[in-house]
PDB file of C-alpha atoms in Angstrom:
ATOM      1  CA  MET D 155      -2.546 -25.061 -17.483  1.00  0.00           C
ATOM      2  CA  ASP D 156      -1.143 -21.970 -19.850  1.00  0.00           C
ATOM      3  CA  PRO D 157       1.612 -19.837 -17.859  1.00  0.00           C
ATOM      4  CA  PHE D 158      -0.771 -16.892 -18.757  1.00  0.00           C
ATOM      5  CA  ASP D 159      -3.330 -18.267 -16.755  1.00  0.00           C
ATOM      6  CA  ASP D 160      -1.372 -17.844 -13.379  1.00  0.00           C
ATOM      7  CA  VAL D 161      -0.468 -14.123 -14.355  1.00  0.00           C
ATOM      8  CA  LEU D 162      -4.200 -13.344 -15.122  1.00  0.00           C
ATOM      9  CA  GLU D 163      -5.428 -15.141 -11.630  1.00  0.00           C
ATOM     10  CA  ALA D 164      -3.299 -12.753  -9.889  1.00  0.00           C
ATOM     11  CA  VAL D 165      -4.774  -9.533 -11.000  1.00  0.00           C
ATOM     12  CA  GLY D 166      -7.626  -9.562  -8.923  1.00  0.00           C
ATOM     13  CA  PRO D 167      -5.663  -9.817  -5.757  1.00  0.00           C
ATOM     14  CA  ARG D 168      -3.490  -6.975  -6.755  1.00  0.00           C
ATOM     15  CA  LEU D 169      -6.032  -4.695  -7.739  1.00  0.00           C
ATOM     16  CA  ARG D 170      -8.013  -5.164  -4.423  1.00  0.00           C
ATOM     17  CA  SER D 171      -4.410  -4.779  -2.829  1.00  0.00           C
ATOM     18  CA  LEU D 172      -3.902  -1.335  -4.899  1.00  0.00           C
ATOM     19  CA  ARG D 173      -7.413  -0.301  -3.814  1.00  0.00           C
ATOM     20  CA  LEU D 174      -7.109  -0.902  -0.012  1.00  0.00           C
ATOM     21  CA  GLU D 175      -3.613   0.568   0.024  1.00  0.00           C
ATOM     22  CA  ARG D 176      -4.971   4.034  -1.015  1.00  0.00           C
ATOM     23  CA  GLY D 177      -7.716   3.871   0.937  1.00  0.00           C
ATOM     24  CA  THR D 178     -10.913   3.992  -1.889  1.00  0.00           C
ATOM     25  CA  THR D 179     -13.786   1.934  -1.556  1.00  0.00           C
ATOM     26  CA  LEU D 180     -15.708   0.473  -4.715  1.00  0.00           C
ATOM     27  CA  ALA D 181     -18.047   2.775  -5.008  1.00  0.00           C
ATOM     28  CA  GLN D 182     -14.970   5.443  -5.242  1.00  0.00           C
ATOM     29  CA  LEU D 183     -13.401   3.293  -7.928  1.00  0.00           C
ATOM     30  CA  SER D 184     -16.441   2.636  -9.783  1.00  0.00           C
ATOM     31  CA  ALA D 185     -17.280   6.536 -10.112  1.00  0.00           C
ATOM     32  CA  SER D 186     -13.934   7.225 -11.321  1.00  0.00           C
ATOM     33  CA  THR D 187     -13.365   4.898 -13.736  1.00  0.00           C
ATOM     34  CA  GLY D 188     -16.904   3.822 -15.154  1.00  0.00           C
ATOM     35  CA  ILE D 189     -16.680   0.341 -14.207  1.00  0.00           C
ATOM     36  CA  SER D 190     -19.707  -1.030 -12.178  1.00  0.00           C
ATOM     37  CA  VAL D 191     -19.180  -2.125  -8.759  1.00  0.00           C
ATOM     38  CA  SER D 192     -20.359  -5.535  -9.397  1.00  0.00           C
ATOM     39  CA  THR D 193     -17.840  -5.815 -12.169  1.00  0.00           C
ATOM     40  CA  LEU D 194     -14.851  -4.549  -9.935  1.00  0.00           C
ATOM     41  CA  SER D 195     -15.909  -6.737  -7.496  1.00  0.00           C
ATOM     42  CA  ARG D 196     -15.866  -9.625  -9.375  1.00  0.00           C
ATOM     43  CA  LEU D 197     -12.549  -8.679 -11.115  1.00  0.00           C
ATOM     44  CA  GLU D 198     -11.215  -8.538  -7.487  1.00  0.00           C
ATOM     45  CA  ALA D 199     -12.790 -11.693  -6.372  1.00  0.00           C
ATOM     46  CA  GLY D 200     -11.235 -13.350  -9.601  1.00  0.00           C
ATOM     47  CA  GLN D 201     -14.612 -14.037 -10.853  1.00  0.00           C
ATOM     48  CA  ARG D 202     -13.959 -12.249 -13.825  1.00  0.00           C
ATOM     49  CA  ARG D 203     -11.230 -12.183 -16.709  1.00  0.00           C
ATOM     50  CA  PRO D 204      -9.349  -8.868 -16.826  1.00  0.00           C
ATOM     51  CA  THR D 205      -9.725  -7.239 -20.301  1.00  0.00           C
ATOM     52  CA  LEU D 206      -7.704  -4.377 -21.715  1.00  0.00           C
ATOM     53  CA  GLU D 207     -11.182  -2.405 -21.571  1.00  0.00           C
ATOM     54  CA  LEU D 208     -11.325  -2.865 -17.863  1.00  0.00           C
ATOM     55  CA  LEU D 209      -7.387  -2.365 -17.177  1.00  0.00           C
ATOM     56  CA  LEU D 210      -6.517   0.743 -18.597  1.00  0.00           C
ATOM     57  CA  PRO D 211      -9.108   2.770 -16.637  1.00  0.00           C
ATOM     58  CA  LEU D 212      -8.148   0.986 -13.583  1.00  0.00           C
ATOM     59  CA  ALA D 213      -4.345   1.814 -14.163  1.00  0.00           C
ATOM     60  CA  ARG D 214      -4.835   5.455 -14.837  1.00  0.00           C
ATOM     61  CA  ALA D 215      -7.134   5.226 -11.557  1.00  0.00           C
ATOM     62  CA  HIS D 216      -4.285   3.676  -9.512  1.00  0.00           C
ATOM     63  CA  GLN D 217      -2.074   5.622 -11.172  1.00  0.00           C
ATOM     64  CA  VAL D 218       0.287   2.661 -11.817  1.00  0.00           C
ATOM     65  CA  GLN D 219       1.515   1.291 -15.153  1.00  0.00           C
ATOM     66  CA  LEU D 220      -0.440  -1.526 -16.835  1.00  0.00           C
ATOM     67  CA  ASP D 221       2.630  -3.843 -16.495  1.00  0.00           C
ATOM     68  CA  GLU D 222       2.210  -3.051 -12.774  1.00  0.00           C
ATOM     69  CA  LEU D 223      -1.214  -4.440 -12.685  1.00  0.00           C
ATOM     70  CA  VAL D 224      -0.659  -7.985 -14.635  1.00  0.00           C
ATOM     71  CA  ASP D 225       2.856  -8.338 -13.339  1.00  0.00           C
ATOM     72  CA  ALA D 226       4.277  -9.708 -16.739  1.00  0.00           C
ATOM     73  CA  PRO D 227       6.306 -12.736 -16.498  1.00  0.00           C
ATOM     74  CA  PRO D 228       9.819 -11.714 -15.165  1.00  0.00           C
ATOM     75  CA  THR D 229      12.584 -11.405 -17.485  1.00  0.00           C
ATOM     76  CA  GLY D 230      15.497 -12.502 -15.473  1.00  0.00           C
ATOM     77  CA  ASP D 231      16.061  -9.325 -14.212  1.00  0.00           C
ATOM     78  CA  PRO D 232      16.140  -8.954 -10.391  1.00  0.00           C
ATOM     79  CA  ARG D 233      16.238  -5.369 -10.095  1.00  0.00           C
ATOM     80  CA  ILE D 234      12.961  -3.429  -9.236  1.00  0.00           C
ATOM     81  CA  HIS D 235      12.481  -0.741 -11.381  1.00  0.00           C
ATOM     82  CA  ALA D 236      10.536   1.495  -8.878  1.00  0.00           C
ATOM     83  CA  LYS D 237       8.162   3.903 -10.158  1.00  0.00           C
ATOM     84  CA  PRO D 238       6.497   6.470  -7.526  1.00  0.00           C
ATOM     85  CA  ILE D 239       3.232   6.468  -6.908  1.00  0.00           C
ATOM     86  CA  ARG D 240       1.713   9.820  -5.727  1.00  0.00           C
ATOM     87  CA  HIS D 241      -1.161   9.836  -3.506  1.00  0.00           C
ATOM     88  CA  HIS D 242      -2.902  12.646  -1.230  1.00  0.00           C
ATOM     89  CA  GLY D 243       0.060  14.677  -1.146  1.00  0.00           C
ATOM     90  CA  ALA D 244       2.655  11.579  -0.165  1.00  0.00           C
ATOM     91  CA  THR D 245       5.047   9.956  -2.633  1.00  0.00           C
ATOM     92  CA  MET D 246       5.569   6.062  -2.223  1.00  0.00           C
ATOM     93  CA  ILE D 247       8.236   4.130  -3.880  1.00  0.00           C
ATOM     94  CA  PRO D 248       7.450   0.542  -4.414  1.00  0.00           C
ATOM     95  CA  LEU D 249      10.677  -1.347  -3.301  1.00  0.00           C
ATOM     96  CA  SER D 250       9.078  -5.234  -3.707  1.00  0.00           C
ATOM     97  CA  ARG D 251       6.776  -6.477  -6.242  1.00  0.00           C
ATOM     98  CA  ARG D 252       5.216  -9.580  -4.586  1.00  0.00           C
ATOM     99  CA  PRO D 253       1.546  -9.295  -4.892  1.00  0.00           C
ATOM    100  CA  GLY D 254      -0.673  -9.944  -2.462  1.00  0.00           C
ATOM    101  CA  GLY D 255       2.238 -10.505   0.295  1.00  0.00           C
ATOM    102  CA  LEU D 256       4.528  -8.497   2.357  1.00  0.00           C
ATOM    103  CA  GLN D 257       4.598  -4.633   0.408  1.00  0.00           C
ATOM    104  CA  ALA D 258       7.662  -2.658   1.128  1.00  0.00           C
ATOM    105  CA  TYR D 259       7.579   1.086   0.376  1.00  0.00           C
ATOM    106  CA  LYS D 260      10.127   3.942   0.997  1.00  0.00           C
ATOM    107  CA  GLN D 261       7.527   6.566   1.690  1.00  0.00           C
ATOM    108  CA  ILE D 262       8.268  10.265   1.601  1.00  0.00           C
ATOM    109  CA  VAL D 263       5.740  13.106   3.024  1.00  0.00           C
ATOM    110  CA  PRO D 264       5.887  16.576   3.454  1.00  0.00           C
ATOM    111  CA  GLU D 265       5.619  18.551   6.644  1.00  0.00           C
ATOM    112  CA  GLY D 266       2.217  18.812   7.733  1.00  0.00           C
ATOM    113  CA  TRP D 267       0.791  15.524   5.707  1.00  0.00           C
ATOM    114  CA  PRO D 268      -1.977  14.673   5.678  1.00  0.00           C
ATOM    115  CA  GLY D 269      -3.372  17.951   7.122  1.00  0.00           C
ATOM    116  CA  GLY D 270      -5.996  17.960   9.517  1.00  0.00           C
ATOM    117  CA  GLU D 271      -6.989  16.009  12.686  1.00  0.00           C
ATOM    118  CA  PRO D 272      -5.993  12.474  13.078  1.00  0.00           C
ATOM    119  CA  ASP D 273      -8.443  10.281  11.723  1.00  0.00           C
ATOM    120  CA  GLN D 274      -7.822   6.959  12.681  1.00  0.00           C
ATOM    121  CA  ARG D 275      -8.534   3.803  10.665  1.00  0.00           C
ATOM    122  CA  THR D 276      -8.488  -0.018  10.735  1.00  0.00           C
ATOM    123  CA  HIS D 277      -7.752  -2.731   8.190  1.00  0.00           C
ATOM    124  CA  GLU D 278      -6.501  -6.197   8.404  1.00  0.00           C
ATOM    125  CA  GLY D 279      -2.969  -6.530   8.422  1.00  0.00           C
ATOM    126  CA  TYR D 280       0.440  -5.477  10.069  1.00  0.00           C
ATOM    127  CA  ASP D 281       2.276  -1.985   9.355  1.00  0.00           C
ATOM    128  CA  TRP D 282       6.331  -1.838  10.142  1.00  0.00           C
ATOM    129  CA  ILE D 283       7.559   1.715  10.078  1.00  0.00           C
ATOM    130  CA  TYR D 284      11.049   2.739   9.988  1.00  0.00           C
ATOM    131  CA  VAL D 285      11.933   6.438  10.114  1.00  0.00           C
ATOM    132  CA  LEU D 286      14.716   7.324   7.975  1.00  0.00           C
ATOM    133  CA  SER D 287      14.651  11.302   8.708  1.00  0.00           C
ATOM    134  CA  GLY D 288      12.215  13.791   9.690  1.00  0.00           C
ATOM    135  CA  ARG D 289       9.511  12.766  12.269  1.00  0.00           C
ATOM    136  CA  ILE D 290       6.781  10.964  12.024  1.00  0.00           C
ATOM    137  CA  ARG D 291       3.584  11.400  14.467  1.00  0.00           C
ATOM    138  CA  LEU D 292       1.849   7.865  14.735  1.00  0.00           C
ATOM    139  CA  VAL D 293      -1.585   7.865  17.023  1.00  0.00           C
ATOM    140  CA  LEU D 294      -2.030   4.424  17.618  1.00  0.00           C
ATOM    141  CA  GLY D 295      -5.470   3.770  20.021  1.00  0.00           C
ATOM    142  CA  ASP D 296      -5.137   5.953  22.809  1.00  0.00           C
ATOM    143  CA  ARG D 297      -1.429   6.232  22.218  1.00  0.00           C
ATOM    144  CA  ASP D 298       0.568   9.594  20.629  1.00  0.00           C
ATOM    145  CA  ILE D 299       3.848   8.803  19.585  1.00  0.00           C
ATOM    146  CA  VAL D 300       6.882  10.854  17.639  1.00  0.00           C
ATOM    147  CA  LEU D 301       9.068   8.614  15.841  1.00  0.00           C
ATOM    148  CA  LEU D 302      12.335  10.391  15.129  1.00  0.00           C
ATOM    149  CA  GLU D 303      14.983   9.075  12.833  1.00  0.00           C
ATOM    150  CA  GLY D 304      16.405   5.781  13.169  1.00  0.00           C
ATOM    151  CA  GLU D 305      13.314   4.635  15.327  1.00  0.00           C
ATOM    152  CA  VAL D 306      10.703   1.714  14.360  1.00  0.00           C
ATOM    153  CA  ALA D 307       7.002   1.152  15.183  1.00  0.00           C
ATOM    154  CA  GLU D 308       5.342  -2.387  14.240  1.00  0.00           C
ATOM    155  CA  PHE D 309       1.379  -2.867  15.022  1.00  0.00           C
ATOM    156  CA  ASP D 310      -1.913  -4.708  13.930  1.00  0.00           C
ATOM    157  CA  THR D 311      -3.566  -2.650  11.610  1.00  0.00           C
ATOM    158  CA  ARG D 312      -6.852  -3.961  13.416  1.00  0.00           C
ATOM    159  CA  VAL D 313      -6.114  -1.118  16.403  1.00  0.00           C
ATOM    160  CA  PRO D 314      -7.264   2.312  15.015  1.00  0.00           C
ATOM    161  CA  HIS D 315      -4.477   4.357  13.623  1.00  0.00           C
ATOM    162  CA  TRP D 316      -2.985   7.419  11.724  1.00  0.00           C
ATOM    163  CA  PHE D 317       0.132   8.303  10.998  1.00  0.00           C
ATOM    164  CA  GLY D 318       1.640  12.050   9.696  1.00  0.00           C
ATOM    165  CA  ASN D 319       4.416  14.428   9.429  1.00  0.00           C
ATOM    166  CA  PRO D 320       4.312  17.358  12.490  1.00  0.00           C
ATOM    167  CA  GLY D 321       7.406  18.445  10.819  1.00  0.00           C
ATOM    168  CA  PRO D 322      10.148  20.426  10.580  1.00  0.00           C
ATOM    169  CA  GLY D 323      10.251  19.713   7.003  1.00  0.00           C
ATOM    170  CA  ALA D 324       9.666  16.367   5.112  1.00  0.00           C
ATOM    171  CA  ALA D 325       9.936  12.958   6.286  1.00  0.00           C
ATOM    172  CA  GLU D 326      10.999   9.587   4.654  1.00  0.00           C
ATOM    173  CA  MET D 327      10.402   6.066   6.085  1.00  0.00           C
ATOM    174  CA  LEU D 328      10.500   2.693   5.187  1.00  0.00           C
ATOM    175  CA  CYS D 329       7.616   0.949   5.053  1.00  0.00           C
ATOM    176  CA  LEU D 330       6.330  -2.746   4.843  1.00  0.00           C
ATOM    177  CA  PHE D 331       2.637  -3.644   5.292  1.00  0.00           C
ATOM    178  CA  GLY D 332       1.644  -7.275   6.036  1.00  0.00           C
ATOM    179  CA  PRO D 333      -1.779  -9.140   5.414  1.00  0.00           C
ATOM    180  CA  GLN D 334      -3.046 -10.153   8.401  1.00  0.00           C
ATOM    181  CA  GLY D 335      -1.109 -13.567  10.084  1.00  0.00           C
ATOM    182  CA  GLU D 336       1.964 -12.382   8.040  1.00  0.00           C
ATOM    183  CA  ARG D 337       3.528 -10.204  11.193  1.00  0.00           C
ATOM    184  CA  LEU D 338       7.160  -8.894  10.933  1.00  0.00           C
ATOM    185  CA  HIS D 339       9.786  -9.570  13.585  1.00  0.00           C
ATOM    186  CA  VAL D 340      10.895  -6.477  15.166  1.00  0.00           C
ATOM    187  CA  ARG D 341       9.903  -4.748  17.914  1.00  0.00           C
ATOM    188  CA  ALA D 342       9.702  -1.176  19.020  1.00  0.00           C
ATOM    189  CA  ARG D 343      10.828  -0.446  22.363  1.00  0.00           C
ATOM    190  CA  SER D 344       9.833   2.762  24.164  1.00  0.00           C
ATOM    191  CA  LYS D 345      12.245   4.726  25.694  1.00  0.00           C
TER     192      LYS D 345
END
């Protein structure tokens, strides 16, 4: 098997992961890229080989560099050259590069982010949040918690959840997102 086949096979799961991280539907991505929902679905499922004509608009839509979509073979340099992702007013800095598995980010959110009333969502996986500075409001099911600097929360994302920054000032946090079944091993304790 050609070593590039492994690189190409990993593109589909990476595309799906990027789309889900951003809370984008296939229909929304289709509208912003001009690529049909059917083609996007087949790309994510690995049933269609990625081409440059498909990857360029997807990289633009996800606001990532093309090499992040294809995860070119490593050069031997273990450093991660983080490229900030700006999404809905927040800045996410990737701290890991393992596609499809546990993902680590530093997230910076302005006061009042994301705006509006809490809109709880569910999805597969587990989230872990460590507040570096500021305050993060976490609405998890029927619980409403404000996490302060140095506090940690971990939760199953199948439970309806929402988080935002009640202020004052910007908040910074470390976030780990794991797929279903890949639980983290830190537990938050209430005071």
